[in-house]
Short mmCIF file of C-alpha atoms in Angstrom, two decimals:
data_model
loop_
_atom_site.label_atom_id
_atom_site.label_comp_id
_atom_site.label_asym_id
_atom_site.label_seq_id
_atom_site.Cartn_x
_atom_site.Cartn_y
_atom_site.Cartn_z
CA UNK A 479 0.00 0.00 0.00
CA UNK A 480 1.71 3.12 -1.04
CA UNK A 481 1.34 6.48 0.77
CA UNK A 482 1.32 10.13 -0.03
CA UNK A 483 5.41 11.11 0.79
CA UNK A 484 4.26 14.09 1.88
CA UNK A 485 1.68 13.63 4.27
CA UNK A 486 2.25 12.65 7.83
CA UNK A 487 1.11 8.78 8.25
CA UNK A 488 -1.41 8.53 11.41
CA UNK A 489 -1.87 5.09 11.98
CA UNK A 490 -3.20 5.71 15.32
CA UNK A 491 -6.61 5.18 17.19
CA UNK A 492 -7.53 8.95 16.03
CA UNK A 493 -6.71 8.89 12.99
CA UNK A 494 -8.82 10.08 10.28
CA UNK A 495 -10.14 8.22 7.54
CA UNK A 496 -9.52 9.10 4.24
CA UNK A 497 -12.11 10.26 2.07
CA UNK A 498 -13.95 7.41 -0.30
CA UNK A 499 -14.08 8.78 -3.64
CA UNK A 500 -18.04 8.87 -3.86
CA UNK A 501 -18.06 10.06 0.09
CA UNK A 502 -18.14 14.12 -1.26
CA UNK A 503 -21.04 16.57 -1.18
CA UNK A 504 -21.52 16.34 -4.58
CA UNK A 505 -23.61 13.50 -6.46
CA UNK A 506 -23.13 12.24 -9.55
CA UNK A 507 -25.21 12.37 -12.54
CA UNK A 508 -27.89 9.15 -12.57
CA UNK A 509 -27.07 8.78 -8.52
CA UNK A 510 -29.87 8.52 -5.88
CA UNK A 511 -27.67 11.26 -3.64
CA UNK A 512 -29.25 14.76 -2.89
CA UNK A 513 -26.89 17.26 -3.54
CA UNK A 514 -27.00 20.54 -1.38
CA UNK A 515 -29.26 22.84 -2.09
CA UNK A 516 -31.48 20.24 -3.81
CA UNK A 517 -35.05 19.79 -2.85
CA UNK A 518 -36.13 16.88 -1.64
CA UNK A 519 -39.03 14.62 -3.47
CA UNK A 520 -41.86 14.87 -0.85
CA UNK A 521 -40.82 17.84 1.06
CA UNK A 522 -42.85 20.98 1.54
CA UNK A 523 -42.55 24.54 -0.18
CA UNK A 524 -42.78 27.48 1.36
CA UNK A 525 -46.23 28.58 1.77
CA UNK A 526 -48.10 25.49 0.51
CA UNK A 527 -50.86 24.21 2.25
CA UNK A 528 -52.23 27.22 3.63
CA UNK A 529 -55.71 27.90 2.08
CA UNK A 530 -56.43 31.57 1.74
CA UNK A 531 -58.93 33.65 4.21
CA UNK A 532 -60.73 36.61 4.83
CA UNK A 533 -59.08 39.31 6.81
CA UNK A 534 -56.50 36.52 7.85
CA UNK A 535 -58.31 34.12 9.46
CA UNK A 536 -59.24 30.34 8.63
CA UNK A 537 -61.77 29.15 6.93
CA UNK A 538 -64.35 28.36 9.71
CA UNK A 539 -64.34 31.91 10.32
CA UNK A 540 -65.16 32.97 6.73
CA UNK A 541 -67.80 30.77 6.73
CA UNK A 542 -68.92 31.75 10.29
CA UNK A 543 -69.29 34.75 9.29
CA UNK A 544 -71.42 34.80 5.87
CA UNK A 545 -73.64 32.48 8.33
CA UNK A 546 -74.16 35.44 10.19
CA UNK A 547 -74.53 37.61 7.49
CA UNK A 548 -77.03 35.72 6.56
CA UNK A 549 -79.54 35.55 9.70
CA UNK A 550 -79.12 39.13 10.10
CA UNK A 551 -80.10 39.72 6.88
CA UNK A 552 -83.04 36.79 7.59
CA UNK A 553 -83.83 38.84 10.43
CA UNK A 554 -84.33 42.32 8.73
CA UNK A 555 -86.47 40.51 6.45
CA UNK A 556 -88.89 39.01 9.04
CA UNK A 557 -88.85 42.68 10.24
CA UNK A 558 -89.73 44.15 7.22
CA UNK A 559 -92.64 42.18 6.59
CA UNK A 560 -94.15 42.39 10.40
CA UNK A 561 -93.64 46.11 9.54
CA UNK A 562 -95.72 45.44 6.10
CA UNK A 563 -98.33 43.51 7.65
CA UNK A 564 -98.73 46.22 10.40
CA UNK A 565 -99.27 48.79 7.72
CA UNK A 566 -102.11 46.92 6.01
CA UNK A 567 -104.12 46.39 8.74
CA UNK A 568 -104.21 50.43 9.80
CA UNK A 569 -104.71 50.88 6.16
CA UNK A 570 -107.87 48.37 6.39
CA UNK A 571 -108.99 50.05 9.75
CA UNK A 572 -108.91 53.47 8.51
CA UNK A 573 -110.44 52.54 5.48
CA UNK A 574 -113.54 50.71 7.08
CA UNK A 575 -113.33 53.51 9.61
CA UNK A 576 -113.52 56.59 7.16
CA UNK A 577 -116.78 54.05 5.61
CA UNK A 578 -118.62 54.23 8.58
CA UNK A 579 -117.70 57.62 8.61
CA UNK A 580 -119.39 58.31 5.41
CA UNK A 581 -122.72 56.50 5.93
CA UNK A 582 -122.78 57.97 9.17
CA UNK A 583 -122.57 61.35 7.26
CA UNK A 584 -124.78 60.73 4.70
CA UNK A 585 -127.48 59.21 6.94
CA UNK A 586 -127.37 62.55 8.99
CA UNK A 587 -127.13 64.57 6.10
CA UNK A 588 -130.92 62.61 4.69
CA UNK A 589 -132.78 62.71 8.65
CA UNK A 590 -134.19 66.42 7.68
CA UNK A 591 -135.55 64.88 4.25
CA UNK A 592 -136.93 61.36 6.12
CA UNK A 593 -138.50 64.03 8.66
CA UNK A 594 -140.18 66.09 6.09
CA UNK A 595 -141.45 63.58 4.17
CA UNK A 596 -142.80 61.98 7.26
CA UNK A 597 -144.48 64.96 7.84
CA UNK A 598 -145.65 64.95 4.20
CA UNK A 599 -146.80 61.54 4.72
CA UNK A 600 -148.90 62.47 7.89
CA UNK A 601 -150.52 65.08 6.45
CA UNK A 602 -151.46 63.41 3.01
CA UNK A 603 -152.93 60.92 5.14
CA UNK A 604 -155.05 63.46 7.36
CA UNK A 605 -156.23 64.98 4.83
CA UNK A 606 -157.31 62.12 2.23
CA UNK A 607 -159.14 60.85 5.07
CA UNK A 608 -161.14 63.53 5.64
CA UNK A 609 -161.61 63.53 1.69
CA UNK A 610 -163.45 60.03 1.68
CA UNK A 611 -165.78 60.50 4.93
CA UNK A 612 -168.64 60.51 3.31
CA UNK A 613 -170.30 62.18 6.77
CA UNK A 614 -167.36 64.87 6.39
CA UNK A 615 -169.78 67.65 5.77
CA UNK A 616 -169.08 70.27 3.15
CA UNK A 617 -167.16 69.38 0.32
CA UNK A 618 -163.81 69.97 -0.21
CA UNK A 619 -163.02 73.81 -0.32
CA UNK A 620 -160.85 75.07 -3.21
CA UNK A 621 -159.11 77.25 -0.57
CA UNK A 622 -158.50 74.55 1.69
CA UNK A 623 -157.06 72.73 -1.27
CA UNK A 624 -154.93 75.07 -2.47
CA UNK A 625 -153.53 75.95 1.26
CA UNK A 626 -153.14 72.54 1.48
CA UNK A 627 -150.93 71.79 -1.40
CA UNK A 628 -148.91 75.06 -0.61
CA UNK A 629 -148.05 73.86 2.74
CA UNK A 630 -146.46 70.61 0.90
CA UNK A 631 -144.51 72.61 -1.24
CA UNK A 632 -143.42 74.63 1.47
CA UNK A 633 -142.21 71.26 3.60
CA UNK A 634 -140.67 70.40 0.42
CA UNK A 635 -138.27 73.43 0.33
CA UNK A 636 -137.74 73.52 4.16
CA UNK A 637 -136.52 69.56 3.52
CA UNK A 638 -133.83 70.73 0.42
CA UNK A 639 -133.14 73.54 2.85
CA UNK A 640 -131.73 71.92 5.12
CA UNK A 641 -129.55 70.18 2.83
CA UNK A 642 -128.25 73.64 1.22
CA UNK A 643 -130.51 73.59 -1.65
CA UNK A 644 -132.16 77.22 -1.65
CA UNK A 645 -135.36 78.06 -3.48
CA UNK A 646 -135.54 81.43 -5.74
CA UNK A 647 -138.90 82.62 -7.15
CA UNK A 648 -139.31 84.20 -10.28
CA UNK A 649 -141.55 87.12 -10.23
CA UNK A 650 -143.79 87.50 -13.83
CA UNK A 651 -142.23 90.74 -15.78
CA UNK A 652 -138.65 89.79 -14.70
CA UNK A 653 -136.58 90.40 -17.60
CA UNK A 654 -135.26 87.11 -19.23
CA UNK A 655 -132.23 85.54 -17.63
CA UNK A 656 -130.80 82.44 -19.84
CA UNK A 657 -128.78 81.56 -17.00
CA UNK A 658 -131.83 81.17 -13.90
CA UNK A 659 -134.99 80.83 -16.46
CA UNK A 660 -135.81 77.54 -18.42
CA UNK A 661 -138.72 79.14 -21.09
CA UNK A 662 -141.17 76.49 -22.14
CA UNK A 663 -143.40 78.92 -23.91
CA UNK A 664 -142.98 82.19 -26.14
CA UNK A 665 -146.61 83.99 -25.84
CA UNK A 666 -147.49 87.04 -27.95
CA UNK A 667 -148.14 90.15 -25.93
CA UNK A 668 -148.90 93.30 -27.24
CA UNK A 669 -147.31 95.69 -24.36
CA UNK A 670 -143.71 96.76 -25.35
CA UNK A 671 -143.05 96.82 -21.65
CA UNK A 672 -143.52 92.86 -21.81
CA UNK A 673 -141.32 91.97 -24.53
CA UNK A 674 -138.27 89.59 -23.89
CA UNK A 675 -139.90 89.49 -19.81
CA UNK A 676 -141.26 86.56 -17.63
CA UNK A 677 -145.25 87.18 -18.45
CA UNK A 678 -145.64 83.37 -16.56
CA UNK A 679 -143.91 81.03 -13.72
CA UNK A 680 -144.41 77.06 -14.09
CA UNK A 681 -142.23 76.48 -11.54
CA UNK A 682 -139.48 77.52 -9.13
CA UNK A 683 -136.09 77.18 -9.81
CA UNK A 684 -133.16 76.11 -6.67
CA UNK A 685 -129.77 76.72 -6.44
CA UNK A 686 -126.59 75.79 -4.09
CA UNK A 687 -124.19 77.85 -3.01
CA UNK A 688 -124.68 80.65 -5.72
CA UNK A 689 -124.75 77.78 -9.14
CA UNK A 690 -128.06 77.08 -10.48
CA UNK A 691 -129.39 73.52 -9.91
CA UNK A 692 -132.44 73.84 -11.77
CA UNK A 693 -133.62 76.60 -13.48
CA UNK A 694 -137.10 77.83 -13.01
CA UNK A 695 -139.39 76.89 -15.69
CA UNK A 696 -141.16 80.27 -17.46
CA UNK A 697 -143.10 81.64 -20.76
CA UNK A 698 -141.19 84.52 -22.37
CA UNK A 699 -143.32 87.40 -23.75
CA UNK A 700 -142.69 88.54 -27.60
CA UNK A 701 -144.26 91.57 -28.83
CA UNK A 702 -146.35 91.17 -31.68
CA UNK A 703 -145.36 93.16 -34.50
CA UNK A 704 -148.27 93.32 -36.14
CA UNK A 705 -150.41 94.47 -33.56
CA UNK A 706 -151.37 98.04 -32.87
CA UNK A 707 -148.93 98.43 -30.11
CA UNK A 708 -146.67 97.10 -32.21
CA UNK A 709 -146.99 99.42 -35.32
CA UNK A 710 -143.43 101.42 -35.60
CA UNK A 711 -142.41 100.34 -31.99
CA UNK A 712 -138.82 99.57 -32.45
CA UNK A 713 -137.89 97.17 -29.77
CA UNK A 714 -135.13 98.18 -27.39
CA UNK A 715 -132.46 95.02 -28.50
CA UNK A 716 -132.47 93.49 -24.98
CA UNK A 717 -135.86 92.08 -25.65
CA UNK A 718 -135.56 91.03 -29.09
CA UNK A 719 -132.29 89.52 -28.05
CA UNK A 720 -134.02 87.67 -25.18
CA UNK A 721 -137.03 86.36 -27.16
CA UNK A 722 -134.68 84.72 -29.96
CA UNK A 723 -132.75 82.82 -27.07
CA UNK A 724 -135.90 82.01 -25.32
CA UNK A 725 -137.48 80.63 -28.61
CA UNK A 726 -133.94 78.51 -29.59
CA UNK A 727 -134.21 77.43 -26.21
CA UNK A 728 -137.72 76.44 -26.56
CA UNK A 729 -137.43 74.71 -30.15
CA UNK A 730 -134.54 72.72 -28.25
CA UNK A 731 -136.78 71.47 -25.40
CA UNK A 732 -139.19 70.49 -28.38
CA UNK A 733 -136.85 68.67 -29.96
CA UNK A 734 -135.69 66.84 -27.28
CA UNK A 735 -139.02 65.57 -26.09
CA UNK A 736 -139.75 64.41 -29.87
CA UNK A 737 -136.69 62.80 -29.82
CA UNK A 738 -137.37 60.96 -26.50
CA UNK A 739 -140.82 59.91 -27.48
CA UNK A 740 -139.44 58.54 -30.49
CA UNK A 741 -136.96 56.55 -28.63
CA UNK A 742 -140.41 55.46 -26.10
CA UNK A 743 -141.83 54.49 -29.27
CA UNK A 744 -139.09 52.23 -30.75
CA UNK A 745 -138.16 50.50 -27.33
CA UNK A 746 -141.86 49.83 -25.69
CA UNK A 747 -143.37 49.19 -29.57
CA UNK A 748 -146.42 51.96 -28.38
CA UNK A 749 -147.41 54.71 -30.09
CA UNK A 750 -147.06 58.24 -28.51
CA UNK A 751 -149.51 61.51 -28.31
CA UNK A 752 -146.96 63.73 -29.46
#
């Protein structure tokens, strides 16, 4: 066995032992030795198997979390709809409420027409009774009569009173108002003072609050031209103005009646007077 001259031979218990020629930190190609720096099959890089999470924390948290989320917003719902539910049933009170309300209204506002016709009633009665006793005495005065249907006319307009509806009378030799008067009738009259002026009332008229309800129903005067006192009057333009309008107004009312009859007359098969 030969030996390096120029290293010191150490044969003792101590001694080192030499290096094997494969015994050195670095592998050879094809070998099953790791060299330094190498990673190793199986091992672990950094940061693997750490799953990401919210804010840093694990995963239970994260999920703990939208869990929570989640019932709140579960929660708020619930709420929302108590809330809902609430509404609708003040809106259902209030509603029923505000009906009763109403009825209550409109049954007050109709207890001063029930009373007068009660009273109409009554009286009607009273008075048709005393009509058919045949041991009633005299027989039925005209004045009586007429007082008699006056007073009904009267509880009438005391009834629509009471309700706001006012009564206006139209006085004969009013001039000719389009907007109160309804004419029905355009009579010759031979006094220029009469021309284009109420010369008859049918009936009253009633208004509300200042706007006509009904108009009253009147006969307009026209002068007759070919009268005497009508021989070179020349009219004053207000009546002659008024009479046209009144006798439109008139021919319109006709028209309206034929019109209506006719439709009577095609519905019911019947013929009409005219």
């Amino acid at each position: 066995m030969s030996r390096d001259p120029d290293r010191p031979v150490n044969d003792g218990p101590g001694a080192e032992a030499e290096p094997s020629p494969g015994a050195t930190g670095t592998a050879e190609p094809g070998s099953g030795t790791a060299q330094p720096g190498a990673a190793q099959p199986g091992a672990a890089e950094p940061g693997a198997g750490v799953a990401p999470s919210s804010g840093g924390g694990t995963p239970g948290a994260f999920r703990a979390e939208i869990r929570q989320a989640l019932a709140e917003l579960s929660a708020r719902l619930d709420r929302e709809h108590e809330r809902a539910a609430h509404r609708e049933a003040v809106i259902d009170r209030l509603h029923e409420e505000n009906q009763r309300l109403r009825r209550g209204e409109l049954q007050a506002m109709l207890e001063p027409v029930r009373a007068a016709l009660y009273r109409l009633h009554d009286h009607a009665r009273r008075e048709s009774g005393r009509l058919a006793d045949p041991d009633g005495g005299d027989p039925p005065d005209r004045g009586h009569t007429a007082r008699l249907l006056e007073a009904v006319a009267d509880d009438i307009a005391d009834a629509l009173a009471r309700l706001g509806v006012e009564r206006f009378a139209v006085e004969p030799g009013a001039p000719y108002d389009a907007a109160r008067h309804r004419p029905i009738a355009v009579i010759s009259v031979a006094d220029p003072a009469e021309d284009g002026t109420v010369v008859a009332v049918q009936s009253d008229g009633f208004e509300q609050g200042g706007k006509v309800l009904r108009k009253a129903a009147v006969s307009v005067g026209k002068l007759d031209r070919g009268g005497p006192a009508g021989n070179g009057a020349g009219g004053d333009g207000h009546g002659d103005g008024a009479v046209r309008e009144a006798e439109s107004a008139v021919r319109a009312g006709s028209s309206r009646h034929r019109a209506a009859g006719r439709g009577e007359t095609m519905n019911t098969g019947r013929g009409t007077d005219g």
